[in-house]
mmCIF file with all atom_site columns, C-alpha atoms in Angstrom:
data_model
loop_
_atom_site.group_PDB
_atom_site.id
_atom_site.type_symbol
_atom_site.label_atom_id
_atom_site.label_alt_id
_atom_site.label_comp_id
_atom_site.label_asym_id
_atom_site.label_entity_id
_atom_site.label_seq_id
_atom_site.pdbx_PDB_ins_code
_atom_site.Cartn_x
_atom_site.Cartn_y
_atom_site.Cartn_z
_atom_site.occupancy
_atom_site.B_iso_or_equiv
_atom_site.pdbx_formal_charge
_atom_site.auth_seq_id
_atom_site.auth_comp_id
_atom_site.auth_asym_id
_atom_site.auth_atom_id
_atom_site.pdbx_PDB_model_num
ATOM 1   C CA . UNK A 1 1   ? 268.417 56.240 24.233 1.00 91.00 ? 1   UNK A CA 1
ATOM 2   C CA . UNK A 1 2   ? 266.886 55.101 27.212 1.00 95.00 ? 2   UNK A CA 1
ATOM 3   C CA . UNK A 1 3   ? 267.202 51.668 28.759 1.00 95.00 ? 3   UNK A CA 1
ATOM 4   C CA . UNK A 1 4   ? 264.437 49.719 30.698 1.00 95.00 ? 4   UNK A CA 1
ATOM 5   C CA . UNK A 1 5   ? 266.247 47.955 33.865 1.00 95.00 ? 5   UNK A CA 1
ATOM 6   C CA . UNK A 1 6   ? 265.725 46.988 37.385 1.00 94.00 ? 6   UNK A CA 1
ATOM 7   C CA . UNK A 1 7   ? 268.473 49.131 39.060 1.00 95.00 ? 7   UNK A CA 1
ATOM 8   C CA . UNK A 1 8   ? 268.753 52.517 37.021 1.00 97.00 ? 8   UNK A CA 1
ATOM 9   C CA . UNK A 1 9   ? 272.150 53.878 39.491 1.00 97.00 ? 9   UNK A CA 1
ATOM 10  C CA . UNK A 1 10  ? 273.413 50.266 39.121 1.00 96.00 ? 10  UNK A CA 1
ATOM 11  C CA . UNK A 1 11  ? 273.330 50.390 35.089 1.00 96.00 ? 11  UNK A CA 1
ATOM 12  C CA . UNK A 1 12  ? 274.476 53.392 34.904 1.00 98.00 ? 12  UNK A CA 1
ATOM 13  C CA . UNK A 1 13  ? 277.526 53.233 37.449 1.00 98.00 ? 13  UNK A CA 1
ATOM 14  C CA . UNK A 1 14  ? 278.447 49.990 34.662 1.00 98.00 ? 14  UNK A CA 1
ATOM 15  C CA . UNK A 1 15  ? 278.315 52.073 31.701 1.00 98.00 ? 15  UNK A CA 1
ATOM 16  C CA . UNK A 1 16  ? 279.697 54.756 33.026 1.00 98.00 ? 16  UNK A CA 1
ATOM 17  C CA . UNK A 1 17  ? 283.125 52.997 33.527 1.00 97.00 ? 17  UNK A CA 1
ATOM 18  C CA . UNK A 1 18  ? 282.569 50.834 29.642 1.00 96.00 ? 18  UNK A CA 1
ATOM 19  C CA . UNK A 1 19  ? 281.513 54.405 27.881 1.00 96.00 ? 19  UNK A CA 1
ATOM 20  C CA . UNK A 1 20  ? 283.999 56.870 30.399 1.00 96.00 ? 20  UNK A CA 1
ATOM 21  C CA . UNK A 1 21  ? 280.407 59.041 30.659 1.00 97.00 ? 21  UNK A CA 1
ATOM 22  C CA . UNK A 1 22  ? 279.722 60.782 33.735 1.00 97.00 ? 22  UNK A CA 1
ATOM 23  C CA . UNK A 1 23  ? 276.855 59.833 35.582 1.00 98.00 ? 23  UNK A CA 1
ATOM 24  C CA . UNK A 1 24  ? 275.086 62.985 34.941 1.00 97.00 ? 24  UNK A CA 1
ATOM 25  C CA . UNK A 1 25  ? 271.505 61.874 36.823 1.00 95.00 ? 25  UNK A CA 1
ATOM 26  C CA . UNK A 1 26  ? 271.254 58.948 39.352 1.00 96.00 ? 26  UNK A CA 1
ATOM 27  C CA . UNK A 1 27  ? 267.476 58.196 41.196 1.00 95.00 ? 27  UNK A CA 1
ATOM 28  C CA . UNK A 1 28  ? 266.385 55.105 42.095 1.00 94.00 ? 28  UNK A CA 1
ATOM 29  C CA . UNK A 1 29  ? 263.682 55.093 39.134 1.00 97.00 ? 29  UNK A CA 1
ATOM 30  C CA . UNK A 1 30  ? 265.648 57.099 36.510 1.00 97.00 ? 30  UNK A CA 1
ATOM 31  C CA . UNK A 1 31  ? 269.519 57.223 35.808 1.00 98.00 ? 31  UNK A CA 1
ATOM 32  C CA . UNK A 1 32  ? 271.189 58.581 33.181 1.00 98.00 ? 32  UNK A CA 1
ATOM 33  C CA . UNK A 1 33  ? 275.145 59.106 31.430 1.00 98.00 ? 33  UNK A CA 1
ATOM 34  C CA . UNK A 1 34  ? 276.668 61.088 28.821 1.00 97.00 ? 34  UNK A CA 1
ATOM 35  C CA . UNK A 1 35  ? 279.751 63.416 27.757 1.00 97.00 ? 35  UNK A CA 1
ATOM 36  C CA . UNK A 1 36  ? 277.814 66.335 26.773 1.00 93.00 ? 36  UNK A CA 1
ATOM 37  C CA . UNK A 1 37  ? 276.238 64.922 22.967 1.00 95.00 ? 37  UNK A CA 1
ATOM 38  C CA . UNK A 1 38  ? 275.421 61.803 23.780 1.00 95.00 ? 38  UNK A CA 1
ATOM 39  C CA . UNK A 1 39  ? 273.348 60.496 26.252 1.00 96.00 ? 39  UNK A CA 1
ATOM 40  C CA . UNK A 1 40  ? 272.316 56.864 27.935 1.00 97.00 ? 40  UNK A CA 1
ATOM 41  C CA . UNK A 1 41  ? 269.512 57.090 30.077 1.00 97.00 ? 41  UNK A CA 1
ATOM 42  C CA . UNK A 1 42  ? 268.442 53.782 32.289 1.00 97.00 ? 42  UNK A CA 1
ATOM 43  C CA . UNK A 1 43  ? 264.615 53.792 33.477 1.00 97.00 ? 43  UNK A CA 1
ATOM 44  C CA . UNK A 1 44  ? 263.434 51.356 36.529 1.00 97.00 ? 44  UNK A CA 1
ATOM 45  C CA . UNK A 1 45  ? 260.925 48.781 35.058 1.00 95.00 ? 45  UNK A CA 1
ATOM 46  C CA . UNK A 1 46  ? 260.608 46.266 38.188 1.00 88.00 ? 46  UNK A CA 1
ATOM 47  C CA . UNK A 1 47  ? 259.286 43.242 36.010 1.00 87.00 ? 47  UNK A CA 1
ATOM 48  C CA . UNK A 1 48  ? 261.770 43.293 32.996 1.00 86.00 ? 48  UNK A CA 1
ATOM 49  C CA . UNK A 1 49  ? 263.210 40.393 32.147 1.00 85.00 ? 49  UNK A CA 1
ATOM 50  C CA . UNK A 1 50  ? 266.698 40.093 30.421 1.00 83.00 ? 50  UNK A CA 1
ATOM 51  C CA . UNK A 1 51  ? 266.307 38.116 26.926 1.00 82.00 ? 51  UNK A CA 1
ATOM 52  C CA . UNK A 1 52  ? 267.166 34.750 26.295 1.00 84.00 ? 52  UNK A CA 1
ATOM 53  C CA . UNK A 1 53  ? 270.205 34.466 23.776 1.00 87.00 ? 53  UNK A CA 1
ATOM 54  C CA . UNK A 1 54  ? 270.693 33.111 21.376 1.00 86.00 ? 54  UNK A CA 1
ATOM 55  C CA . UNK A 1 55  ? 266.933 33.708 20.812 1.00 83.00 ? 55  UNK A CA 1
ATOM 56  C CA . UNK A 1 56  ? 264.386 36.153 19.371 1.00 82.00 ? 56  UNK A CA 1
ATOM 57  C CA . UNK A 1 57  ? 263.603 38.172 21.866 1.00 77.00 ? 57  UNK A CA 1
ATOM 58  C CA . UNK A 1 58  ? 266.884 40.213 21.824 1.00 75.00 ? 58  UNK A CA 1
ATOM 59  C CA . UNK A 1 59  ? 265.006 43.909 21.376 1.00 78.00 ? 59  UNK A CA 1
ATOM 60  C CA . UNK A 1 60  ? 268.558 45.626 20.660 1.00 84.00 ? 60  UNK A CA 1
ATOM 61  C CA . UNK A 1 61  ? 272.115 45.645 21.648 1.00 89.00 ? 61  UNK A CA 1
ATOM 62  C CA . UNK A 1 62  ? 275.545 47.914 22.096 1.00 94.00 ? 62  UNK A CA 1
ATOM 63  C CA . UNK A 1 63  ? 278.526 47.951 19.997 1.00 95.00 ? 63  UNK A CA 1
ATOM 64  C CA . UNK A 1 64  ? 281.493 49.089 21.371 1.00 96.00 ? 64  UNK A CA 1
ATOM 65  C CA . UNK A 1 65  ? 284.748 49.689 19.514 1.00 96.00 ? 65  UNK A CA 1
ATOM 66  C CA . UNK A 1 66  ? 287.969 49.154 21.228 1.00 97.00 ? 66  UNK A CA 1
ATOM 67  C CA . UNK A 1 67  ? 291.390 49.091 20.602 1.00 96.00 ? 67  UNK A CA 1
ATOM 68  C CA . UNK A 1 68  ? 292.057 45.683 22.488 1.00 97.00 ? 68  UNK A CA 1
ATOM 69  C CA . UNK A 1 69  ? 289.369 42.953 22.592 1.00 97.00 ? 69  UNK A CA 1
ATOM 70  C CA . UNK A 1 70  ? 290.625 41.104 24.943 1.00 97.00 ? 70  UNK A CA 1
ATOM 71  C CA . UNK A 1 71  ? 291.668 43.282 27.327 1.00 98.00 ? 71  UNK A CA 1
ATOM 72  C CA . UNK A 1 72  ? 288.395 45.301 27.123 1.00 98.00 ? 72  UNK A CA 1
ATOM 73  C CA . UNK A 1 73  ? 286.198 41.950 27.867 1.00 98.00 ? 73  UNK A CA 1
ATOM 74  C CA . UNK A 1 74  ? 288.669 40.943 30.944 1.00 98.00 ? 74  UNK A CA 1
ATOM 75  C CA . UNK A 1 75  ? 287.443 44.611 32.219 1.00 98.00 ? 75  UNK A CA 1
ATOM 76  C CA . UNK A 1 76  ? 284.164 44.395 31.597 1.00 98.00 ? 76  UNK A CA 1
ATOM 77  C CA . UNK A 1 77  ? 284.313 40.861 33.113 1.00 98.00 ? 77  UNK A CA 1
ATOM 78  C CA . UNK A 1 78  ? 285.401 42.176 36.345 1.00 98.00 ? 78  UNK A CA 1
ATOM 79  C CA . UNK A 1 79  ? 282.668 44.877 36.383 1.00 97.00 ? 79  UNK A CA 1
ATOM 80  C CA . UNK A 1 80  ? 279.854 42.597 36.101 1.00 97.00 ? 80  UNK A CA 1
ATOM 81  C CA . UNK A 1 81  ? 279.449 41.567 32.720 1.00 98.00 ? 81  UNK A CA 1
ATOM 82  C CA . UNK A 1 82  ? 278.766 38.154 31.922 1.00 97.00 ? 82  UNK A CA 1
ATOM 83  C CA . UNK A 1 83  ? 279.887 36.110 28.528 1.00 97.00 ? 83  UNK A CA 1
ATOM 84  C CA . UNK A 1 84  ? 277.246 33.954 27.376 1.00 96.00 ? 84  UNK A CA 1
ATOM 85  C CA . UNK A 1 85  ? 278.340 30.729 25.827 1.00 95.00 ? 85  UNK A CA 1
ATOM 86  C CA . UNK A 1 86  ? 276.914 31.194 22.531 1.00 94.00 ? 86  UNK A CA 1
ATOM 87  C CA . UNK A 1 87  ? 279.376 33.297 20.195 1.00 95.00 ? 87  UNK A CA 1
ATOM 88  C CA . UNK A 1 88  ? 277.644 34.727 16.655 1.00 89.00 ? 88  UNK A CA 1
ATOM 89  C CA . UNK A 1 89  ? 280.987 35.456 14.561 1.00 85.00 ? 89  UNK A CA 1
ATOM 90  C CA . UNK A 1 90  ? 284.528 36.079 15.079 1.00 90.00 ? 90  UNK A CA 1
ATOM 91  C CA . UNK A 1 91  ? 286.256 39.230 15.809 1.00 92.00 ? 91  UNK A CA 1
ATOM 92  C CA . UNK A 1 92  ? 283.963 40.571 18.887 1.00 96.00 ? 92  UNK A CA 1
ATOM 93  C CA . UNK A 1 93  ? 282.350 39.031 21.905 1.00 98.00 ? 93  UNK A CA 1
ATOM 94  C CA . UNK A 1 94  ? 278.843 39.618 22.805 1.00 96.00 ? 94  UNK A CA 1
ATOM 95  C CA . UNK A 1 95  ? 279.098 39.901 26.683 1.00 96.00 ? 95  UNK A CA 1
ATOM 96  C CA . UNK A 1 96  ? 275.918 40.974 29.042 1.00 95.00 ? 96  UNK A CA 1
ATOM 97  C CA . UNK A 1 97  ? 275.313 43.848 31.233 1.00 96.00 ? 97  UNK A CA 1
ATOM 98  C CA . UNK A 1 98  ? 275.148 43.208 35.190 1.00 96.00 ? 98  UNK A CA 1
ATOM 99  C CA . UNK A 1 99  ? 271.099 42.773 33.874 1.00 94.00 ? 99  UNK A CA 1
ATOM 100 C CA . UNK A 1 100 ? 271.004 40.520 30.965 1.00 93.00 ? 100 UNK A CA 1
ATOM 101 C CA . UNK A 1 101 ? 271.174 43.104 28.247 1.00 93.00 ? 101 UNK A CA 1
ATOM 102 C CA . UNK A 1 102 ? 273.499 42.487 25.198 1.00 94.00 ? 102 UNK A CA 1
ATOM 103 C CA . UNK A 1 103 ? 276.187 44.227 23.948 1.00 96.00 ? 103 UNK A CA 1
ATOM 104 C CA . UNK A 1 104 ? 279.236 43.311 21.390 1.00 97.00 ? 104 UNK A CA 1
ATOM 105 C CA . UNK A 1 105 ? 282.513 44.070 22.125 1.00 98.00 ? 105 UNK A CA 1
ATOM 106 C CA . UNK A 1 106 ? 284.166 45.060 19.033 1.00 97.00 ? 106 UNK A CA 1
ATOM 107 C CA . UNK A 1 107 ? 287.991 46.189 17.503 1.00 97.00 ? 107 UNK A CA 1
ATOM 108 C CA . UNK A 1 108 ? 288.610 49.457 15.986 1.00 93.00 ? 108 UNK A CA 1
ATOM 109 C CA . UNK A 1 109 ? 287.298 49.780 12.353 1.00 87.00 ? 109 UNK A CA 1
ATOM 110 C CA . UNK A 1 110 ? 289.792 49.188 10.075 1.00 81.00 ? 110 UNK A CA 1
ATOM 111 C CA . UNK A 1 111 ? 290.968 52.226 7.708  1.00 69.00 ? 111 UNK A CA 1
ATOM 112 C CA . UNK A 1 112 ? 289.973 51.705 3.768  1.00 48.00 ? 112 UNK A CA 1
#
């Protein structure tokens, strides 16, 4: 998966401490994370513009299962994230990158 962005080290440094990848590539037009089978990648589009939300032009976003919501989102918080107003449901919390992309912060799936 690659990611358009304005600061590919920046995005990648972010997700990096959410995902617990390595930075395994970081150039100021391409950076890129993984553990060895999967792989983020962030490429440098100067004129990108981060989606407005709630709204339609959301392209994709992240989900990311953790074992403490709250706790998670007051991390991710202090890295740079941002938590938009709107909510969708209950459970998770859609928070934003350091650049306006969207991703859900979500609890462990439940066994059944």
């Amino acid at each position: 998966m690659t990611i358009d962005c304005a600061e590919p080290k920046t995005l990648a440094e972010f997700y990096s401490k959410i995902t617990g990848f390595e930075v395994q590539y970081a150039e100021d037009e391409y950076a890129g994370i993984g553990d060895g089978t999967t792989s983020i990648y962030f490429q440098r589009v100067p004129d990108r513009r981060a989606p407005s939300w709630p709204g339609p032009d959301k392209q994709f976003h992240l989900d990311f299962r953790v074992p403490d919501v709250d706790k998670a989102v007051e991390e991710y918080l202090a890295l740079g994230a941002t938590k938009p107003e709107f909510q969708a449901g209950h459970g998770w919390v859609t928070l934003a990158d350091p650049e306006g992309h969207l991703f859900d912060v979500c609890p462990p799936r439940e066994d059944g």
